[in-house]
Short mmCIF file of C-alpha atoms in Angstrom, two decimals:
data_model
loop_
_atom_site.label_atom_id
_atom_site.label_comp_id
_atom_site.label_asym_id
_atom_site.label_seq_id
_atom_site.Cartn_x
_atom_site.Cartn_y
_atom_site.Cartn_z
CA MET A 1 -32.31 -4.71 -31.76
CA ARG A 2 -28.62 -3.89 -31.02
CA LEU A 3 -27.59 -3.23 -27.64
CA THR A 4 -24.68 -1.16 -26.73
CA LEU A 5 -23.09 -0.52 -23.17
CA ILE A 6 -21.74 2.89 -23.25
CA ALA A 7 -19.41 4.09 -20.15
CA ALA A 8 -16.46 6.17 -18.98
CA GLN A 9 -13.97 4.57 -16.71
CA SER A 10 -10.66 5.08 -14.92
CA LEU A 11 -7.91 3.26 -16.30
CA ASP A 12 -7.93 1.01 -13.35
CA GLY A 13 -12.01 0.02 -14.06
CA PHE A 14 -13.95 2.61 -11.87
CA ILE A 15 -17.03 4.39 -13.31
CA THR A 16 -17.07 6.50 -10.64
CA ARG A 17 -14.14 8.45 -8.67
CA HIS A 18 -14.31 6.85 -4.94
CA ASP A 19 -17.65 7.58 -3.67
CA THR A 20 -18.65 10.63 -5.71
CA PRO A 21 -21.80 9.44 -7.81
CA GLY A 22 -21.89 10.20 -11.58
CA SER A 23 -19.08 10.65 -14.12
CA ASN A 24 -17.90 14.22 -13.48
CA PHE A 25 -14.49 12.73 -13.63
CA ALA A 26 -15.02 12.34 -17.65
CA SER A 27 -13.25 14.54 -19.77
CA ALA A 28 -15.09 17.42 -21.74
CA GLU A 29 -14.11 15.45 -25.09
CA ASP A 30 -15.83 12.15 -23.55
CA ARG A 31 -18.99 14.20 -22.77
CA ARG A 32 -19.37 15.49 -26.23
CA PHE A 33 -18.64 12.21 -27.50
CA PHE A 34 -21.33 10.85 -25.40
CA ARG A 35 -23.88 13.46 -26.32
CA GLU A 36 -23.37 13.04 -30.05
CA ALA A 37 -22.90 9.12 -29.75
CA LEU A 38 -26.48 9.02 -28.15
CA ARG A 39 -28.02 10.82 -31.22
CA SER A 40 -27.52 7.39 -33.03
CA PHE A 41 -29.86 5.43 -30.44
CA ASP A 42 -33.54 5.41 -30.71
CA CYS A 43 -33.69 4.19 -26.92
CA CYS A 44 -31.53 3.77 -23.89
CA VAL A 45 -31.60 2.29 -20.43
CA MET A 46 -30.50 3.33 -17.24
CA GLY A 47 -30.77 2.24 -13.45
CA ALA A 48 -32.53 4.36 -10.88
CA VAL A 49 -29.46 5.77 -9.16
CA THR A 50 -27.90 6.72 -12.47
CA TYR A 51 -31.24 8.53 -13.32
CA ARG A 52 -31.30 10.20 -9.97
CA THR A 53 -27.65 11.51 -10.37
CA ALA A 54 -28.31 13.09 -13.61
CA ARG A 55 -32.01 13.76 -13.30
CA ASP A 56 -31.77 17.60 -14.18
CA THR A 57 -29.59 16.93 -17.26
CA ILE A 58 -31.71 13.93 -18.66
CA ARG A 59 -34.84 15.75 -18.28
CA ALA A 60 -33.47 18.95 -20.00
CA SER A 61 -32.47 16.83 -22.93
CA LEU A 62 -35.45 14.66 -23.89
CA MET A 63 -36.09 14.40 -27.35
CA PRO A 64 -39.02 12.86 -29.50
CA ASP A 65 -38.47 9.50 -30.95
CA ARG A 66 -35.92 8.74 -28.41
CA LEU A 67 -37.12 6.93 -25.68
CA ARG A 68 -35.29 6.75 -22.20
CA VAL A 69 -36.27 3.82 -20.07
CA VAL A 70 -35.20 3.66 -16.13
CA ILE A 71 -35.22 0.20 -14.54
CA THR A 72 -36.27 0.40 -10.98
CA ARG A 73 -38.04 -1.80 -8.60
CA SER A 74 -40.47 0.90 -7.81
CA PRO A 75 -41.78 2.67 -11.17
CA GLU A 76 -44.80 3.88 -9.16
CA LYS A 77 -42.26 6.10 -7.39
CA TYR A 78 -41.56 8.12 -10.37
CA ALA A 79 -45.15 8.37 -11.77
CA SER A 80 -44.79 12.12 -11.94
CA ASP A 81 -41.69 11.94 -13.85
CA VAL A 82 -43.15 10.34 -16.73
CA ILE A 83 -43.36 11.41 -20.20
CA SER A 84 -44.91 8.51 -22.30
CA GLY A 85 -42.43 8.00 -25.37
CA LYS A 86 -39.78 10.00 -23.83
CA LEU A 87 -38.97 9.15 -20.27
CA GLU A 88 -40.75 6.05 -18.78
CA PHE A 89 -39.97 3.69 -15.65
CA ALA A 90 -40.20 -0.02 -15.65
CA CYS A 91 -39.42 -2.97 -13.23
CA THR A 92 -39.33 -5.38 -16.41
CA PRO A 93 -36.58 -8.07 -16.33
CA PRO A 94 -33.87 -7.44 -19.33
CA ALA A 95 -35.16 -9.82 -21.89
CA GLN A 96 -38.65 -8.89 -21.65
CA LEU A 97 -37.73 -5.28 -21.55
CA VAL A 98 -35.74 -5.54 -24.91
CA ALA A 99 -38.60 -7.47 -26.42
CA ASP A 100 -41.08 -4.67 -25.63
CA LEU A 101 -38.65 -2.04 -27.16
CA ARG A 102 -38.37 -4.37 -30.23
CA GLN A 103 -42.03 -4.40 -30.62
CA ARG A 104 -42.46 -0.51 -30.27
CA GLY A 105 -40.04 -0.10 -33.13
CA CYS A 106 -36.83 0.45 -31.44
CA GLN A 107 -33.55 -0.67 -33.32
CA TYR A 108 -30.70 0.78 -31.54
CA CYS A 109 -30.54 0.75 -27.60
CA ALA A 110 -27.71 2.17 -25.28
CA ILE A 111 -27.15 0.97 -21.99
CA LEU A 112 -25.91 3.70 -19.84
CA GLY A 113 -25.34 2.04 -16.12
CA GLY A 114 -24.84 2.04 -13.52
CA SER A 115 -22.59 -1.23 -12.83
CA GLN A 116 -26.07 -3.17 -11.55
CA ILE A 117 -27.50 -2.54 -14.99
CA HIS A 118 -24.27 -3.26 -16.82
CA SER A 119 -24.13 -6.79 -15.26
CA LEU A 120 -27.84 -7.37 -15.50
CA PHE A 121 -27.87 -7.15 -19.32
CA LEU A 122 -24.47 -8.70 -19.83
CA GLU A 123 -25.52 -11.67 -17.83
CA ALA A 124 -28.58 -11.91 -19.79
CA GLY A 125 -26.23 -12.19 -22.96
CA LEU A 126 -28.18 -8.85 -24.50
CA ILE A 127 -24.95 -6.83 -24.97
CA ASP A 128 -23.81 -6.57 -28.22
CA GLU A 129 -21.08 -3.94 -28.10
CA LEU A 130 -19.09 -2.04 -25.33
CA TRP A 131 -18.00 1.58 -26.07
CA LEU A 132 -15.62 2.39 -23.18
CA THR A 133 -13.94 5.61 -22.64
CA ILE A 134 -10.66 5.42 -20.86
CA GLU A 135 -9.77 8.58 -18.76
CA PRO A 136 -6.00 8.88 -17.79
CA GLN A 137 -6.59 8.33 -14.03
CA LEU A 138 -6.22 5.84 -11.43
CA PHE A 139 -8.87 5.75 -8.60
CA GLY A 140 -8.17 2.44 -6.78
CA GLU A 141 -11.81 2.63 -5.56
CA GLY A 142 -15.00 3.55 -6.69
CA THR A 143 -17.96 1.65 -8.44
CA PRO A 144 -16.59 -0.86 -10.70
CA LEU A 145 -17.83 -1.19 -14.29
CA LEU A 146 -19.57 -4.58 -13.38
CA ALA A 147 -21.32 -5.35 -10.39
CA ARG A 148 -20.64 -8.90 -10.19
CA ARG A 149 -18.14 -11.78 -11.42
CA ALA A 150 -18.43 -11.94 -15.14
CA ALA A 151 -16.33 -14.22 -17.73
CA ALA A 152 -16.90 -11.93 -20.81
CA LYS A 153 -14.81 -12.24 -24.21
CA LEU A 154 -14.57 -9.24 -26.18
CA THR A 155 -13.03 -8.52 -29.68
CA LEU A 156 -11.48 -5.02 -30.33
CA LEU A 157 -13.31 -3.29 -33.05
CA SER A 158 -11.49 0.23 -32.80
CA SER A 159 -9.28 2.35 -30.65
CA GLN A 160 -9.32 6.04 -31.28
CA ASN A 161 -7.83 9.12 -29.28
CA LEU A 162 -11.07 11.49 -28.12
CA ALA A 163 -8.41 13.71 -26.49
CA PRO A 164 -4.66 13.34 -26.20
CA ASN A 165 -4.87 11.22 -23.08
CA THR A 166 -8.41 9.93 -23.43
CA LEU A 167 -9.05 6.73 -25.61
CA LEU A 168 -12.24 5.33 -26.68
CA LEU A 169 -12.10 1.69 -27.19
CA LYS A 170 -15.02 -0.28 -28.91
CA TYR A 171 -15.27 -3.80 -28.51
CA ARG A 172 -17.88 -6.70 -29.77
CA VAL A 173 -19.08 -9.02 -26.86
CA GLU A 174 -18.58 -12.57 -27.88
CA LYS A 175 -21.62 -14.93 -27.69
CA MET B 1 16.45 5.74 -11.29
CA ARG B 2 13.34 5.22 -13.68
CA LEU B 3 10.53 3.11 -12.21
CA THR B 4 8.16 1.44 -14.54
CA LEU B 5 4.91 -0.40 -13.48
CA ILE B 6 4.21 -3.39 -15.77
CA ALA B 7 0.91 -5.18 -15.62
CA ALA B 8 -1.76 -7.11 -17.67
CA GLN B 9 -5.26 -6.36 -16.59
CA SER B 10 -8.66 -7.34 -17.83
CA LEU B 11 -10.71 -4.25 -19.47
CA ASP B 12 -12.41 -3.57 -16.25
CA GLY B 13 -9.17 -3.61 -14.28
CA PHE B 14 -8.43 -6.72 -12.71
CA ILE B 15 -4.73 -8.45 -12.62
CA THR B 16 -6.23 -12.05 -11.85
CA ARG B 17 -9.12 -13.65 -13.17
CA HIS B 18 -11.29 -14.05 -10.24
CA ASP B 19 -9.55 -15.99 -7.55
CA THR B 20 -7.11 -17.71 -9.62
CA PRO B 21 -3.57 -16.63 -8.71
CA GLY B 22 -1.24 -15.04 -11.42
CA SER B 23 -1.77 -13.63 -14.93
CA ASN B 24 -2.57 -16.73 -16.91
CA PHE B 25 -5.30 -15.14 -18.47
CA ALA B 26 -2.93 -12.78 -20.43
CA SER B 27 -2.28 -13.61 -24.13
CA ALA B 28 0.79 -15.22 -25.78
CA GLU B 29 1.71 -12.08 -27.12
CA ASP B 30 1.64 -9.97 -23.63
CA ARG B 31 3.83 -12.70 -22.17
CA ARG B 32 6.44 -12.34 -25.24
CA PHE B 33 6.26 -8.66 -24.66
CA PHE B 34 6.76 -8.90 -21.02
CA ARG B 35 9.82 -11.18 -21.46
CA GLU B 36 11.37 -8.93 -24.02
CA ALA B 37 10.40 -5.64 -21.99
CA LEU B 38 12.26 -6.96 -18.88
CA ARG B 39 15.49 -7.26 -20.72
CA SER B 40 15.68 -3.45 -20.78
CA PHE B 41 15.38 -3.20 -16.97
CA ASP B 42 18.59 -4.08 -14.84
CA CYS B 43 16.20 -4.72 -11.76
CA CYS B 44 12.80 -5.25 -10.86
CA VAL B 45 10.66 -5.88 -7.91
CA MET B 46 7.79 -7.75 -6.70
CA GLY B 47 5.77 -8.80 -3.71
CA ALA B 48 6.17 -12.29 -2.17
CA VAL B 49 2.68 -13.23 -3.17
CA THR B 50 3.81 -12.56 -6.92
CA TYR B 51 7.05 -14.54 -6.24
CA ARG B 52 5.44 -17.55 -4.90
CA THR B 53 2.98 -17.66 -7.45
CA ALA B 54 5.78 -17.68 -10.28
CA ARG B 55 8.66 -19.03 -8.26
CA ASP B 56 9.92 -21.78 -10.51
CA THR B 57 9.47 -19.47 -13.88
CA ILE B 58 11.50 -16.85 -12.04
CA ARG B 59 14.25 -18.96 -10.56
CA ALA B 60 14.66 -20.54 -14.36
CA SER B 61 14.99 -17.18 -15.66
CA LEU B 62 17.38 -15.46 -13.44
CA MET B 63 20.33 -13.57 -15.45
CA PRO B 64 23.42 -11.77 -14.49
CA ASP B 65 23.37 -8.12 -13.93
CA ARG B 66 19.53 -8.21 -13.34
CA LEU B 67 18.85 -7.91 -9.79
CA ARG B 68 15.10 -9.52 -8.58
CA VAL B 69 14.11 -8.08 -5.28
CA VAL B 70 11.16 -9.41 -3.47
CA ILE B 71 9.57 -7.46 -1.00
CA THR B 72 8.36 -9.46 1.85
CA ARG B 73 7.91 -8.94 5.82
CA SER B 74 9.69 -11.90 6.42
CA PRO B 75 12.81 -12.09 4.19
CA GLU B 76 14.51 -14.73 6.60
CA LYS B 77 11.80 -17.23 5.50
CA TYR B 78 13.46 -17.11 1.92
CA ALA B 79 17.11 -17.38 2.89
CA SER B 80 17.62 -20.44 1.12
CA ASP B 81 16.09 -18.96 -2.09
CA VAL B 82 18.76 -16.15 -2.21
CA ILE B 83 21.13 -15.74 -5.13
CA SER B 84 23.16 -12.79 -4.27
CA GLY B 85 22.87 -10.09 -6.97
CA LYS B 86 20.14 -12.00 -8.86
CA LEU B 87 17.57 -12.74 -6.32
CA GLU B 88 17.35 -10.86 -3.14
CA PHE B 89 14.56 -10.51 -0.38
CA ALA B 90 13.88 -7.40 1.55
CA CYS B 91 11.77 -5.67 3.84
CA THR B 92 12.84 -2.17 3.10
CA PRO B 93 10.44 0.67 2.62
CA PRO B 94 9.99 1.92 -1.28
CA ALA B 95 12.10 4.99 -0.79
CA GLN B 96 14.88 3.36 0.87
CA LEU B 97 14.73 0.25 -1.53
CA VAL B 98 15.00 2.40 -4.49
CA ALA B 99 17.92 4.41 -2.78
CA ASP B 100 19.82 1.12 -2.11
CA LEU B 101 19.32 0.05 -5.90
CA ARG B 102 20.65 3.30 -7.20
CA GLN B 103 23.73 3.20 -4.88
CA ARG B 104 24.19 -0.24 -6.40
CA GLY B 105 24.27 1.15 -9.74
CA CYS B 106 20.72 0.15 -10.89
CA GLN B 107 19.19 2.38 -13.38
CA TYR B 108 16.01 1.11 -14.49
CA CYS B 109 13.55 -0.72 -12.15
CA ALA B 110 10.49 -2.68 -13.25
CA ILE B 111 7.74 -3.08 -10.65
CA LEU B 112 5.85 -6.16 -11.28
CA GLY B 113 3.00 -6.53 -8.74
CA GLY B 114 0.82 -7.74 -6.97
CA SER B 115 -1.52 -4.72 -6.25
CA GLN B 116 0.08 -4.02 -2.55
CA ILE B 117 3.26 -3.45 -4.33
CA HIS B 118 1.78 -1.22 -7.11
CA SER B 119 0.00 0.86 -4.37
CA LEU B 120 3.15 1.13 -2.08
CA PHE B 121 5.14 2.58 -4.86
CA LEU B 122 2.47 4.79 -6.32
CA GLU B 123 1.76 6.13 -2.82
CA ALA B 124 5.27 7.03 -2.50
CA GLY B 125 5.38 8.86 -5.71
CA LEU B 126 7.99 6.47 -7.13
CA ILE B 127 6.35 5.42 -10.32
CA ASP B 128 7.40 7.21 -13.43
CA GLU B 129 5.57 5.13 -16.01
CA LEU B 130 2.80 2.54 -16.23
CA TRP B 131 3.07 -0.08 -18.99
CA LEU B 132 -0.42 -1.95 -19.00
CA THR B 133 -1.51 -4.49 -21.26
CA ILE B 134 -5.45 -4.53 -21.60
CA GLU B 135 -6.59 -8.01 -22.48
CA PRO B 136 -10.07 -8.30 -24.26
CA GLN B 137 -11.92 -9.74 -21.35
CA LEU B 138 -14.19 -8.82 -18.28
CA PHE B 139 -13.73 -10.44 -14.92
CA GLY B 140 -16.14 -8.61 -12.74
CA GLU B 141 -14.08 -9.90 -9.84
CA GLY B 142 -10.43 -10.51 -9.13
CA THR B 143 -7.23 -8.75 -7.40
CA PRO B 144 -7.68 -5.04 -8.57
CA LEU B 145 -4.66 -3.15 -10.17
CA LEU B 146 -4.36 -1.24 -6.90
CA ALA B 147 -5.02 -2.40 -3.55
CA ARG B 148 -6.12 1.08 -2.12
CA ARG B 149 -7.68 4.24 -3.05
CA ALA B 150 -5.48 6.30 -5.30
CA ALA B 151 -5.71 9.50 -7.17
CA ALA B 152 -3.09 9.50 -9.90
CA LYS B 153 -3.25 11.60 -13.02
CA LEU B 154 -1.59 10.04 -16.15
CA THR B 155 -0.31 11.16 -19.43
CA LEU B 156 -0.89 8.94 -22.27
CA LEU B 157 2.57 8.09 -23.93
CA SER B 158 1.72 5.55 -26.63
CA SER B 159 -1.04 2.70 -27.60
CA GLN B 160 -0.25 -0.09 -29.73
CA ASN B 161 -1.83 -3.46 -30.76
CA LEU B 162 0.24 -6.51 -29.33
CA ALA B 163 -2.31 -8.51 -30.94
CA PRO B 164 -5.68 -7.88 -32.87
CA ASN B 165 -7.61 -7.64 -29.64
CA THR B 166 -4.63 -6.85 -26.89
CA LEU B 167 -3.67 -3.40 -26.46
CA LEU B 168 -0.31 -1.76 -24.69
CA LEU B 169 -1.00 1.19 -23.10
CA LYS B 170 1.95 3.34 -21.80
CA TYR B 171 1.31 6.20 -19.57
CA ARG B 172 3.48 8.74 -17.55
CA VAL B 173 2.58 9.11 -13.93
CA GLU B 174 1.99 12.98 -13.23
CA LYS B 175 3.97 13.94 -10.15
#
């Protein structure tokens, strides 16, 4: 299974603008790219904070054959949100979760944040590619792309403009 | 006078790799670009930490008609390092320093870090352009591009490869 981390950040590496949760700072072009990109993944994984921030949007856009898994220490709290095969909650460690998804026939998994989830999967050596939208802003403060120290080397696969001032950079994570 | 902030960072926005001072993580191609780019500036400004980290290199590459100003709270500590017109030390606030440099005939000023100096000049509304090298690495920790919260909007002027995996992004800072 291939895992791709997809995120939008300010030029200086923040996935939120200061203390404001979510990625509302991202351009319309990035949101369109993100919606379309997700169609090429048969599953995606996010943390509970990301889920709670975007809960209504996520629940309104569930699709058959596209499993969304929310990682949380307390899956039982979300029992009433579960829609089996579409929206599930788990406290499974990354490698075990990937093995489970593979066994269920998933081939392409998008890792959708936040920074704790990014670090968790990167540290486990499970991220194959990073698709990062660079918005033309400097925040100086906010949630960083990664929650903890890392030492990952990347190979640039492509660089394209999503909008005149917005870049989409795709990298392979070296293993 | 035009002020250009020039820096190299990891993809996730750090200008040092973890606790290691300086930009030794930057590629040979970035170092070459940086040396050549500096030739088109008649002055540059850096903080005392940046100066102390690169003191030998800086003192070995001084040139006539290229003034380097180190901003420090204690210029008197560096009295023996002063080479008038080439290497000077000042505790002047940004706007006053820019006025002084303009009066001395300087037209193009490079702002060379670190993060405190970046924030100081950005907050004063003095940065015209940002030339940022994006190295293909994730650090998760280190010195951030900016020392403090900011809310700067940018216009992308150009994007080019310095090396297969290293991008140079040039932005205009909107005022």
